[in-house]
Backbone as a ProteinNet text record, in pm:
[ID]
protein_1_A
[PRIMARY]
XXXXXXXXXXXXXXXXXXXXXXXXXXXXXXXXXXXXXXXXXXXXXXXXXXXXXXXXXXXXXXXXXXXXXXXXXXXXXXXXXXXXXXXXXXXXXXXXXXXXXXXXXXXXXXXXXXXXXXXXXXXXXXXXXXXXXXXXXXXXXXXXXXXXXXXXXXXXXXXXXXXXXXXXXXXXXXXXXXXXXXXXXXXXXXXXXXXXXXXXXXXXXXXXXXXXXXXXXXXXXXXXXXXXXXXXXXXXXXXXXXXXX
[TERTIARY]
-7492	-7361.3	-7291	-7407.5	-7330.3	-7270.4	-7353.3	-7335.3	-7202.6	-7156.8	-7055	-6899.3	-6941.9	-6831.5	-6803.5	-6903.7	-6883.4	-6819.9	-6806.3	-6796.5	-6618.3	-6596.6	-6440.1	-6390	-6438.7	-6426.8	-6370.5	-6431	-6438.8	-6281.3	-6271.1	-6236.1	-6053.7	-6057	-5929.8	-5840.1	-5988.7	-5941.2	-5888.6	-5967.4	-5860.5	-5742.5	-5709	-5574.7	-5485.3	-5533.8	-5428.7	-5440.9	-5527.6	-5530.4	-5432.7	-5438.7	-5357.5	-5210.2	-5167.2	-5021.4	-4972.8	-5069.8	-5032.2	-4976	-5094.8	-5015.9	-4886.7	-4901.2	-4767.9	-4622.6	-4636.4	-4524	-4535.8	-4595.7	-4590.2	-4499.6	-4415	-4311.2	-4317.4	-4185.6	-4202.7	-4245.8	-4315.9	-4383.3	-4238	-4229.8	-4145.4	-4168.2	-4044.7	-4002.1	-4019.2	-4016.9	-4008.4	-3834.2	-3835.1	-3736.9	-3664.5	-3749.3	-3718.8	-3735.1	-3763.5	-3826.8	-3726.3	-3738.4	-3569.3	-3576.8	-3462.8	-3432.8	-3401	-3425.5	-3377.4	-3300.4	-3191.2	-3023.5	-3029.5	-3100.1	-3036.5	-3050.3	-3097.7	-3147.5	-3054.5	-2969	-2839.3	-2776.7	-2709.6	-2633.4	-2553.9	-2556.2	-2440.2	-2281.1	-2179.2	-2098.6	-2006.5	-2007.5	-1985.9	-2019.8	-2204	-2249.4	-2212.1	-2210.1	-2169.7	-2004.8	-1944.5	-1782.2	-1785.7	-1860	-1840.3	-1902.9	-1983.1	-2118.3	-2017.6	-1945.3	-1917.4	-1729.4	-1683.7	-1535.8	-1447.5	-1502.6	-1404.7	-1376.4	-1446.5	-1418.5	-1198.2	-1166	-1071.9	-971.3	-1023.4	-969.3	-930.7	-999.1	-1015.7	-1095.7	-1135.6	-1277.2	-1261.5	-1121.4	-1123.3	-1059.8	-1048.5	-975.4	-824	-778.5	-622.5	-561.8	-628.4	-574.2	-617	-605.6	-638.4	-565.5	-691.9	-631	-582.4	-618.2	-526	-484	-477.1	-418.5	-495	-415.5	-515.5	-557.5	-696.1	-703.6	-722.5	-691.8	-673.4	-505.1	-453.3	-313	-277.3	-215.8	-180.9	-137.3	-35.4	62.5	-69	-169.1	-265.5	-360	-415.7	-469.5	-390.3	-329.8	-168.4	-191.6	-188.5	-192.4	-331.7	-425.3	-544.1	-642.6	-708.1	-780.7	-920.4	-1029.3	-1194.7	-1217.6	-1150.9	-1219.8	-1169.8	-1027.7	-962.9	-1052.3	-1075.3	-1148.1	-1315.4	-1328.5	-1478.3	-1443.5	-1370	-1410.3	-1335.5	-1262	-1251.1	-1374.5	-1429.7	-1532.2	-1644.6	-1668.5	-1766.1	-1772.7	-1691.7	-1650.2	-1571.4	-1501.5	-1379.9	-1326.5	-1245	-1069.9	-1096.9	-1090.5	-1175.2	-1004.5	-1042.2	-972.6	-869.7	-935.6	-866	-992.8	-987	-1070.9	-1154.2	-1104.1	-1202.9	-1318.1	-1448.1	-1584.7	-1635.7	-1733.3	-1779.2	-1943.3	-1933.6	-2027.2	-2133.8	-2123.8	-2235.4	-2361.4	-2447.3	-2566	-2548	-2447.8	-2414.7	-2388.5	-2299.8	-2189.3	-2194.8	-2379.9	-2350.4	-2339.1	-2320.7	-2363.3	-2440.2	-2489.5	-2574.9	-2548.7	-2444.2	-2458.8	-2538.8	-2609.8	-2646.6	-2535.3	-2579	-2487.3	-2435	-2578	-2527.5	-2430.2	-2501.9	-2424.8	-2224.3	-2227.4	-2053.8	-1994.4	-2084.8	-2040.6	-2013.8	-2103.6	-2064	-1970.2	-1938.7	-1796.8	-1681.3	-1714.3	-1559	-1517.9	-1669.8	-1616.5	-1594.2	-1626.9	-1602.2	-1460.7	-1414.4	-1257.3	-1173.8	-1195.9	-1167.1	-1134.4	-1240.1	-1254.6	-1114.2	-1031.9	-972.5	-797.4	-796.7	-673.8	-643.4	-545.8	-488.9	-340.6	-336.3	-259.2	-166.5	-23.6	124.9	175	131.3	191.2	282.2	307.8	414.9	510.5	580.5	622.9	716.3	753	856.3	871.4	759	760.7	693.7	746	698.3	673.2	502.3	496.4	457.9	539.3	514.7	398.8	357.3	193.8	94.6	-26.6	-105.7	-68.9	-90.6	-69.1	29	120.2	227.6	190.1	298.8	294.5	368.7	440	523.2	543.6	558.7	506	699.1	667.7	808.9	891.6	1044.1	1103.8	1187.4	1143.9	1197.6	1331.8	1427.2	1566	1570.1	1548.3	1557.5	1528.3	1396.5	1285.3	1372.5	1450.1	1547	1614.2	1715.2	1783.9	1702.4	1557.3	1546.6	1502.8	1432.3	1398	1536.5	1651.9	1745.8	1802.5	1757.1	1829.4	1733.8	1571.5	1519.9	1432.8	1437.8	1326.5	1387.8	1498.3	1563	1612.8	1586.1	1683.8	1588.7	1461.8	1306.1	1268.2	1242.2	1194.4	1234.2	1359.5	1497.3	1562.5	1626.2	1718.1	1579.6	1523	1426.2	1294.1	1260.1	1124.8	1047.3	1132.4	1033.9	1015.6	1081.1	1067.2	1230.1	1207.7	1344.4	1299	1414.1	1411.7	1247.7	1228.2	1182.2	1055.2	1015.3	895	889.5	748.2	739.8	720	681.6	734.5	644.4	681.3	639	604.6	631	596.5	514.2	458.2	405	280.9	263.8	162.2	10.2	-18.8	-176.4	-165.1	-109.5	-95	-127.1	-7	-21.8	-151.4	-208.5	-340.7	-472.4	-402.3	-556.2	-514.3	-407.5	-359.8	-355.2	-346.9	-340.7	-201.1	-164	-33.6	-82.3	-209.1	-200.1	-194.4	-262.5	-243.8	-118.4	18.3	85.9	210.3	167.4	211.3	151	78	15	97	55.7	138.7	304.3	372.7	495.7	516.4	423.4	431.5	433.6	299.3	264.5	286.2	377.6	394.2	260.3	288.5	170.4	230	198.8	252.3	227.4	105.3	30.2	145.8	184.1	247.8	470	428.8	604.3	680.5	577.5	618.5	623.9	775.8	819.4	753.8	693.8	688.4	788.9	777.8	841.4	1017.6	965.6	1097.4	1205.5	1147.5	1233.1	1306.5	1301	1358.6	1488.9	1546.3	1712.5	1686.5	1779.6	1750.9	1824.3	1734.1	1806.6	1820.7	1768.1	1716.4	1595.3	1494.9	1339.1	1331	1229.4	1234.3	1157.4	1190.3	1162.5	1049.5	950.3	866.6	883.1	950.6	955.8	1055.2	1127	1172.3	1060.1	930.5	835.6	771.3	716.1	725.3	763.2	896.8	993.6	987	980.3	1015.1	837.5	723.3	606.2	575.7	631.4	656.3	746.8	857.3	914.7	835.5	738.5	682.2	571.7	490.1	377.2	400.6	531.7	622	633.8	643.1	636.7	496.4	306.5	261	221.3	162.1	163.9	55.2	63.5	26.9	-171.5	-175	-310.4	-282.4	-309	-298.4	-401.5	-340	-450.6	-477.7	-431	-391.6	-335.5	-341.5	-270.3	-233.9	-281.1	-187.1	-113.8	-28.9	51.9	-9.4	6.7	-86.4	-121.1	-190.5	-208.5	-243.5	-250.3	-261.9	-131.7	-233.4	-167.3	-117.3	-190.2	-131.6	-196.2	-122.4	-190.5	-250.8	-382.3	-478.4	-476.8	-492	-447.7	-607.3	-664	-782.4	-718	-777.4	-762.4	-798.5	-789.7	-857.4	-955.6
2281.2	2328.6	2408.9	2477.6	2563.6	2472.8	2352.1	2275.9	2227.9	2231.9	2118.2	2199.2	2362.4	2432.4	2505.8	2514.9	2487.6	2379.8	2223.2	2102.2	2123.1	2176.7	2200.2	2287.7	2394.1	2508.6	2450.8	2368.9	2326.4	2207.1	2159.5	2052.2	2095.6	2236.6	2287.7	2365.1	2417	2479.5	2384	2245.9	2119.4	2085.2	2113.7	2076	2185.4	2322.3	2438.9	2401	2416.6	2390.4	2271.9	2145.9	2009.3	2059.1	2111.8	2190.7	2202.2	2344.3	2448.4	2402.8	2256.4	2202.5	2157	2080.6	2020.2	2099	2207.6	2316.5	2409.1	2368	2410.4	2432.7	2569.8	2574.8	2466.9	2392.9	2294.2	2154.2	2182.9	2009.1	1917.5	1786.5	1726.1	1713.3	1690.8	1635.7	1543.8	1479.6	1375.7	1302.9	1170.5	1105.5	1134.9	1259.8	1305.1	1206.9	1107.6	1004.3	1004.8	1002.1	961.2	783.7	795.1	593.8	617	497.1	419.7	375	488.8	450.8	272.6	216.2	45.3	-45.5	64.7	61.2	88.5	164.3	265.9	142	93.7	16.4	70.8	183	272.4	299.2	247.1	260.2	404.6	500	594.9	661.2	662.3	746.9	599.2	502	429	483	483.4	502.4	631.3	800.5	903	872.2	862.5	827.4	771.2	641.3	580.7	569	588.3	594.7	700.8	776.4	947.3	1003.6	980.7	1107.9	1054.1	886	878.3	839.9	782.9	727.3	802.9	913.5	1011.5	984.1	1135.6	1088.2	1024.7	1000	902.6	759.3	765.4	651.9	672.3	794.7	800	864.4	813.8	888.5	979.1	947	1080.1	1112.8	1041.1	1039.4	913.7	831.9	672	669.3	489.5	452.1	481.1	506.6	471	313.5	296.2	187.3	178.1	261.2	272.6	263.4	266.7	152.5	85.6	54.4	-65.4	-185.6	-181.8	-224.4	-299.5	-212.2	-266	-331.5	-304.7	-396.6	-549.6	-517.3	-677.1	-785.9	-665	-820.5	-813.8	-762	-709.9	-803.5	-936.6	-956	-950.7	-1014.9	-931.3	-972	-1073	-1142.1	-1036.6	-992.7	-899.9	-772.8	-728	-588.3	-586.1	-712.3	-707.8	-745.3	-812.1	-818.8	-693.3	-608.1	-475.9	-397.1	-371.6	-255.1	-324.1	-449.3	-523.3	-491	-491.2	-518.5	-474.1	-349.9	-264.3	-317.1	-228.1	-294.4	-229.1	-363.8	-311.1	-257.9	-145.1	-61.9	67.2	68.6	178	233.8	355.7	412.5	408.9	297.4	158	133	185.1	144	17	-35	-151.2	-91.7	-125.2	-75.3	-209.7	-280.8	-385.2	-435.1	-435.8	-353.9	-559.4	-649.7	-720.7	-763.4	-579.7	-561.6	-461.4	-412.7	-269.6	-141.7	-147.6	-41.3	-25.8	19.6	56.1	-21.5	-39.6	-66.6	-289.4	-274.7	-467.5	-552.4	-629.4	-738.1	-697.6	-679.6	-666	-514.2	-398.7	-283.2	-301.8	-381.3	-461.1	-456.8	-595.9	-638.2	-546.3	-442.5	-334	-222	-241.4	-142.2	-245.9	-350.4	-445.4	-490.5	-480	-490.3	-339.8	-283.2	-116.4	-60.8	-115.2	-129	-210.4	-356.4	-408.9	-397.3	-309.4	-264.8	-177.2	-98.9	-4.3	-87.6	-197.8	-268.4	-313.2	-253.5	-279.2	-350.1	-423.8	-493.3	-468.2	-524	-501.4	-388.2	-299.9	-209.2	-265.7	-390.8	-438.5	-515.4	-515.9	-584.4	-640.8	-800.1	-847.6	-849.7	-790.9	-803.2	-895.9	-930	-1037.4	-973.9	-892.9	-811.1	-944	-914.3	-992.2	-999.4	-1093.5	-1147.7	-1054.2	-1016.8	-902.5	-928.9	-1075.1	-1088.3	-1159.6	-1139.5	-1186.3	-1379.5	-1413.8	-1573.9	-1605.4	-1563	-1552.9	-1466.4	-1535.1	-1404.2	-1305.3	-1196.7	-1113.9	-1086.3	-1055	-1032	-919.6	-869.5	-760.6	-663.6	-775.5	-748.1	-751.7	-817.2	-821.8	-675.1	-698.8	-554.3	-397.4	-392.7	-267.3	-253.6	-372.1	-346.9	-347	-416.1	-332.5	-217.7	-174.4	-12.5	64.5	24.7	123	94.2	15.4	-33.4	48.5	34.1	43.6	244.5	232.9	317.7	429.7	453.3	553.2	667.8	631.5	778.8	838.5	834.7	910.2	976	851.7	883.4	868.8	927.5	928.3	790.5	836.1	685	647.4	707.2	638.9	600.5	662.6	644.7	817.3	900.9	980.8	1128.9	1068.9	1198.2	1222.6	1264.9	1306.6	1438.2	1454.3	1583.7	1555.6	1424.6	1375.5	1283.8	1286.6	1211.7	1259.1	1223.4	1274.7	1165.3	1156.6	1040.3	880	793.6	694.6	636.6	665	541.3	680.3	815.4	843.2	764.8	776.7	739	690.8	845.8	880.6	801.9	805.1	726.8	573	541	395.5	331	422.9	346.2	394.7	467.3	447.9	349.3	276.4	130.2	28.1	-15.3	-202.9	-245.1	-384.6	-421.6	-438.4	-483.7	-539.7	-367.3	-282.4	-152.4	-111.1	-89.3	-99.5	-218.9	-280.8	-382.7	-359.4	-337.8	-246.9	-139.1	-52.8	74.6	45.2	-43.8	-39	-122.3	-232	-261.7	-201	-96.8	-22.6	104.4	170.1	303.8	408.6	501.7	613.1	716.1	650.8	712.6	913.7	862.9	1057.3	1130.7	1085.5	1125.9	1141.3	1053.2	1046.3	948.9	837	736	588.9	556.3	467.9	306.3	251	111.3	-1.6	-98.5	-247.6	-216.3	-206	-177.6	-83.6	47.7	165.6	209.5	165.7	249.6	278.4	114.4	127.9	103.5	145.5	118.5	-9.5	-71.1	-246	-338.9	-282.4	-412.4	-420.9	-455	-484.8	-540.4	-556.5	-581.3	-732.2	-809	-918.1	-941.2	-1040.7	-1072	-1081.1	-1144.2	-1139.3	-1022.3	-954.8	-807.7	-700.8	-712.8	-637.3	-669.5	-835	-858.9	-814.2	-821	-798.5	-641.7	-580.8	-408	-340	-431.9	-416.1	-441	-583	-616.4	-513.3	-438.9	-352.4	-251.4	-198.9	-33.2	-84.2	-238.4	-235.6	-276.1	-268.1	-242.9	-199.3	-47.4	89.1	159.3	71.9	127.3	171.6	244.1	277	181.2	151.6	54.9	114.7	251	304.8	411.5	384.2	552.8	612.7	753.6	897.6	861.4	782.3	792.7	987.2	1057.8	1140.2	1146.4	1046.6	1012	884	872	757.9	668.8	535.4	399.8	440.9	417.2	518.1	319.8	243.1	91.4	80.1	19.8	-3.3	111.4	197.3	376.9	351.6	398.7	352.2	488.7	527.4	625.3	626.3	755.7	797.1	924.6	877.6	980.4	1115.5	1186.7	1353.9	1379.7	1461.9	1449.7	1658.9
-3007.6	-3053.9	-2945.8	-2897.3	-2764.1	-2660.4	-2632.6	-2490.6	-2575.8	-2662.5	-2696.7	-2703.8	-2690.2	-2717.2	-2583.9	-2477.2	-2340.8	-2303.5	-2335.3	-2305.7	-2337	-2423.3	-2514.5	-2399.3	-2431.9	-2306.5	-2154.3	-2088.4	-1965.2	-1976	-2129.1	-2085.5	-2102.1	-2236.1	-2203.5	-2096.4	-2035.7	-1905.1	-1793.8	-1786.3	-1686.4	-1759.4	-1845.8	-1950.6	-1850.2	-1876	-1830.8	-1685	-1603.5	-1478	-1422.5	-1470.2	-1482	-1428.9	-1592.7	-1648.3	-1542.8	-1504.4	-1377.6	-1260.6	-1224.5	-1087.9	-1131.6	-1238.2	-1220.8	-1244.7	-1263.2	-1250	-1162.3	-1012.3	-955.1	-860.5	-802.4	-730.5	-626.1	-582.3	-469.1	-489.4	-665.1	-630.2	-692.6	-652.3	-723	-887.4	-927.7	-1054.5	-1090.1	-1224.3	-1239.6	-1231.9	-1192.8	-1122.9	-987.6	-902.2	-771.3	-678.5	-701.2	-581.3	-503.7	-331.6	-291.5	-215.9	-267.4	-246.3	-155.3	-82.4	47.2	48.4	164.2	198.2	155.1	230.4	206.1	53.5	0.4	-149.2	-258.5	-242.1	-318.5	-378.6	-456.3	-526.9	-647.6	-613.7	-713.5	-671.1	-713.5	-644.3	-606	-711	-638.9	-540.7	-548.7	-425.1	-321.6	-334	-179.1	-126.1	-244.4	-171.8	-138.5	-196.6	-134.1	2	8.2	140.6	263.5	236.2	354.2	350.3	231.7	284.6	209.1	89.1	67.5	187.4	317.5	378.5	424.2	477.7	494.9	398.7	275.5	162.5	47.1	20.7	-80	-137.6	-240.3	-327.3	-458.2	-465.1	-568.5	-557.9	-397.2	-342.5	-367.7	-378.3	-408.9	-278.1	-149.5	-1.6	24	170.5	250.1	350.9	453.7	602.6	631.2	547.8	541.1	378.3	422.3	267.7	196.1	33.8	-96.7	-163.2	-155.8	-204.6	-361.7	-443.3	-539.3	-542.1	-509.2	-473.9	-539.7	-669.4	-716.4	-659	-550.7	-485.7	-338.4	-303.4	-183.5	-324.2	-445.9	-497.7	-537.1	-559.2	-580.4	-425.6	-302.1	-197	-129.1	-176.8	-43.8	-148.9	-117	-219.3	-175.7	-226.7	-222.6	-122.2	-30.8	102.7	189.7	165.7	290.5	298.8	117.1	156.7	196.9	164.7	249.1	359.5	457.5	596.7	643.1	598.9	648.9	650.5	509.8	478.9	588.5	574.8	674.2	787.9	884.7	1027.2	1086.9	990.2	1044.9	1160.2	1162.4	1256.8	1393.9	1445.1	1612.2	1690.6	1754.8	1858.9	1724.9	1558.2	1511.9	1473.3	1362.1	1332.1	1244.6	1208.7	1030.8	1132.3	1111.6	1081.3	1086.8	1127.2	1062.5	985	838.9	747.8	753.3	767.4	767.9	844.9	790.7	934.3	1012.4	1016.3	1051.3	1193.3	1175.7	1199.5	1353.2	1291.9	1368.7	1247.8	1134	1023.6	967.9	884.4	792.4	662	599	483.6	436	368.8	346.3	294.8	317.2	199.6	65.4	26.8	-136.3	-122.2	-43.7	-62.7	-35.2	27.4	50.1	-61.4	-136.7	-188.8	-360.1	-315.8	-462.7	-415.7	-285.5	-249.3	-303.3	-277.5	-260	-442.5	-511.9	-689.6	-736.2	-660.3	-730.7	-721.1	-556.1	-594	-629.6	-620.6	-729.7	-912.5	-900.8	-1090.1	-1083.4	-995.9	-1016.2	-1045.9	-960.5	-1044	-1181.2	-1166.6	-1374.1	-1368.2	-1460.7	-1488.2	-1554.4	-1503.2	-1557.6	-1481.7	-1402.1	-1300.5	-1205.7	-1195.1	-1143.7	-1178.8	-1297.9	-1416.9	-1333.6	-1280.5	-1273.1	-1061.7	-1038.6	-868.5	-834.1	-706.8	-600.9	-467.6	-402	-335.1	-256.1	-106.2	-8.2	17.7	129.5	121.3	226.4	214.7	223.4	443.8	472.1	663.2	656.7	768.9	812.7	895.6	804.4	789.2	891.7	966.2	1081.5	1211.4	1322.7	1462.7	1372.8	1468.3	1436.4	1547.1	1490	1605.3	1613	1771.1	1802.1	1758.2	1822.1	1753.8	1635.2	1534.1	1404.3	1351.1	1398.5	1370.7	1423.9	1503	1506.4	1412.2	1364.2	1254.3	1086	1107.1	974	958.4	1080.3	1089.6	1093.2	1094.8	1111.2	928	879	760.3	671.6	645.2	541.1	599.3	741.8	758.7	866.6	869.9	987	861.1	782.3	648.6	681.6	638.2	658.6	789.2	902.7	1018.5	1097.8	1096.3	1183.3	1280.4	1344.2	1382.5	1511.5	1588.3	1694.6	1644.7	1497.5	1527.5	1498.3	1586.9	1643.2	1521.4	1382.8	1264.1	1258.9	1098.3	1022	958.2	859.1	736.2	637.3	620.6	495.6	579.1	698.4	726.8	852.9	931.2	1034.7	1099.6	1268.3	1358.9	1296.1	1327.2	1308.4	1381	1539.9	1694.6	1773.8	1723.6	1782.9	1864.6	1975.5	2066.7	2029.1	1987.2	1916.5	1772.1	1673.8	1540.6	1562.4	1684.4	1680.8	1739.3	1840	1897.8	1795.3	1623.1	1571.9	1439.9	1483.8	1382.3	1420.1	1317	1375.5	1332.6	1359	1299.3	1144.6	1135.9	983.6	912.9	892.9	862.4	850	970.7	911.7	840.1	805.3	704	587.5	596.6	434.4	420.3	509.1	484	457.9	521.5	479.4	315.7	283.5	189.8	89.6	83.5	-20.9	-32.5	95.2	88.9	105.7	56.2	88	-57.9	-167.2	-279.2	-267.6	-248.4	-261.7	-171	-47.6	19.8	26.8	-57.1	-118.9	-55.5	35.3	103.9	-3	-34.7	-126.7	-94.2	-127.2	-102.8	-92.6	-64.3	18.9	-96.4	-210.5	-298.3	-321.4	-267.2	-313	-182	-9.7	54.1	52.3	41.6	-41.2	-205.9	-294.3	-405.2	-439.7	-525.5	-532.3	-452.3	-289.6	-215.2	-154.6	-217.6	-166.8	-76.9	31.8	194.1	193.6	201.1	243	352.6	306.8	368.2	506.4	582.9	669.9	784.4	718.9	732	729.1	669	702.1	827	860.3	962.3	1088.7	1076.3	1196.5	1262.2	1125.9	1142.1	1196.9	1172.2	1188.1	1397.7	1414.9	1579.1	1611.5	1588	1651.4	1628.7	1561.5	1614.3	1637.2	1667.2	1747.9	1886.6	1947.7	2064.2	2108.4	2013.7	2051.1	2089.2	2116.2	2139.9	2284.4	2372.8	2443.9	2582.5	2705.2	2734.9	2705.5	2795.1	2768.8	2752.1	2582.6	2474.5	2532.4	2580.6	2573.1	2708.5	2836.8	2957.2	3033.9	3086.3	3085.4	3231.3	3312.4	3436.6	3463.3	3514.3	3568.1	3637.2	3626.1	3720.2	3847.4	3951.5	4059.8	4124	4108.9	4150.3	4280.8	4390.5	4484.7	4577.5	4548.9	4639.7	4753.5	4849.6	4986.3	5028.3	5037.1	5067.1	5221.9	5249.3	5451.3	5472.5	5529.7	5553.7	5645.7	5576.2	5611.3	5714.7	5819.7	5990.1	5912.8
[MASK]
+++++++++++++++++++++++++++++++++++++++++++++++++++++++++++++++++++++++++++++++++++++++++++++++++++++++++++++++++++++++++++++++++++++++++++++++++++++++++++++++++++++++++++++++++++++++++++++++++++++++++++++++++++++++++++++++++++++++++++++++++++++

């Protein structure tokens, strides 16, 4: 009877002992395990992780466009935003996320950035529009492209380009060498709502900008970029060098 109440004895004390470790300061939790970055398939922690920092954390803008956008969900469709998020925009500041690519993120992880913003377009936010097409179907032209920048986009950012009352420059130097043409053709399409920048429809009221007027006005400020942005001396080619005595 004794050996059996020793036997109890011994066997509640590994019960408490057990307990003890497992509430022990420092040890993990249960569901603490940590996953493997290439493992994640949640789409929020992928979009804070690899694009809140320029997009916003709810995708409503930042330091670029919002792709929560109605107007960039209308022409940007799942092929455009995966070979962006994929392979980012070589010579701006778009990333390439695809370990393809040169990133980190897999296939599948893409492909749950590119339905996660997808999910965020809703329907009838554009009752009765025809938003020109996401790339330009036609090269553009220069001249043209002055007069629609002086028509749709000089009230804002003054008559050169270089900032108004109501926007700041648009052909700066540094801006343009971290864009592409297609970027801004988005941007002029879709505006920069957060920012109070009207889209393809509102700069005059009652005349929406024509497809190929975005075009045009897009070749005139990628005209304006600089031959080598962030240069801070003049060509020095062909200087005829004289040795010093």
């Amino acid at each position: 009877m004794k050996r059996h109440r020793n036997l109890f004895a011994l066997s509640a004390f590994a019960v408490v002992v057990c307990a003890a470790c497992n509430s022990s300061p420092g040890r993990p939790g249960p569901g603490s395990d940590v996953i493997p970055p290439d493992q994640i398939v949640e789409f929020n922690s992928l979009f804070g992780q690899n694009c809140a920092g320029c997009h916003g954390t709810s995708g409503n803008g930042g330091a670029t466009i919002a792709l929560r956008d109605p107007v960039f969900l209308a022409i940007a469709d799942d092929a455009a935003i995966r070979r962006a998020a994929a392979n980012g925009v070589h010579g701006t500041a778009m990333p390439a996320f695809a370990q393809s690519a040169g990133g980190m993120l897999t296939n599948k992880q893409i492909d749950v950035l590119v339905s996660g913003i997808r999910s965020w377009a809703q329907s009838g936010l554009l009752p009765g529009a025809n938003p020109p097409s996401y790339a330009a179907k036609t090269p553009g032209d220069l001249q043209r492209g002055t007069v629609v920048y002086q028509t749709f986009c000089s009230s804002c950012h003054g008559p050169d380009g270089t900032g108004g009352k109501r926007a700041s420059s648009i052909v700066d130097g540094s801006y343009l060498a971290l864009v592409s043409d297609q970027h801004l053709r988005t941007t002029v399409i879709a505006g920069r709502p957060e920012l109070g920048a009207p889209d393809w429809r509102e700069n005059v009221p009652g005349r929406p900008m024509s497809d190929q007027e975005i075009t045009d006005v897009v070749a005139w400020l990628g005209s304006r970029r600089a031959h080598d942005p962030g240069q801070p001396y003049p060509e020095t080619k062909n200087v005829e060098h004289h040795d010093v005595d």
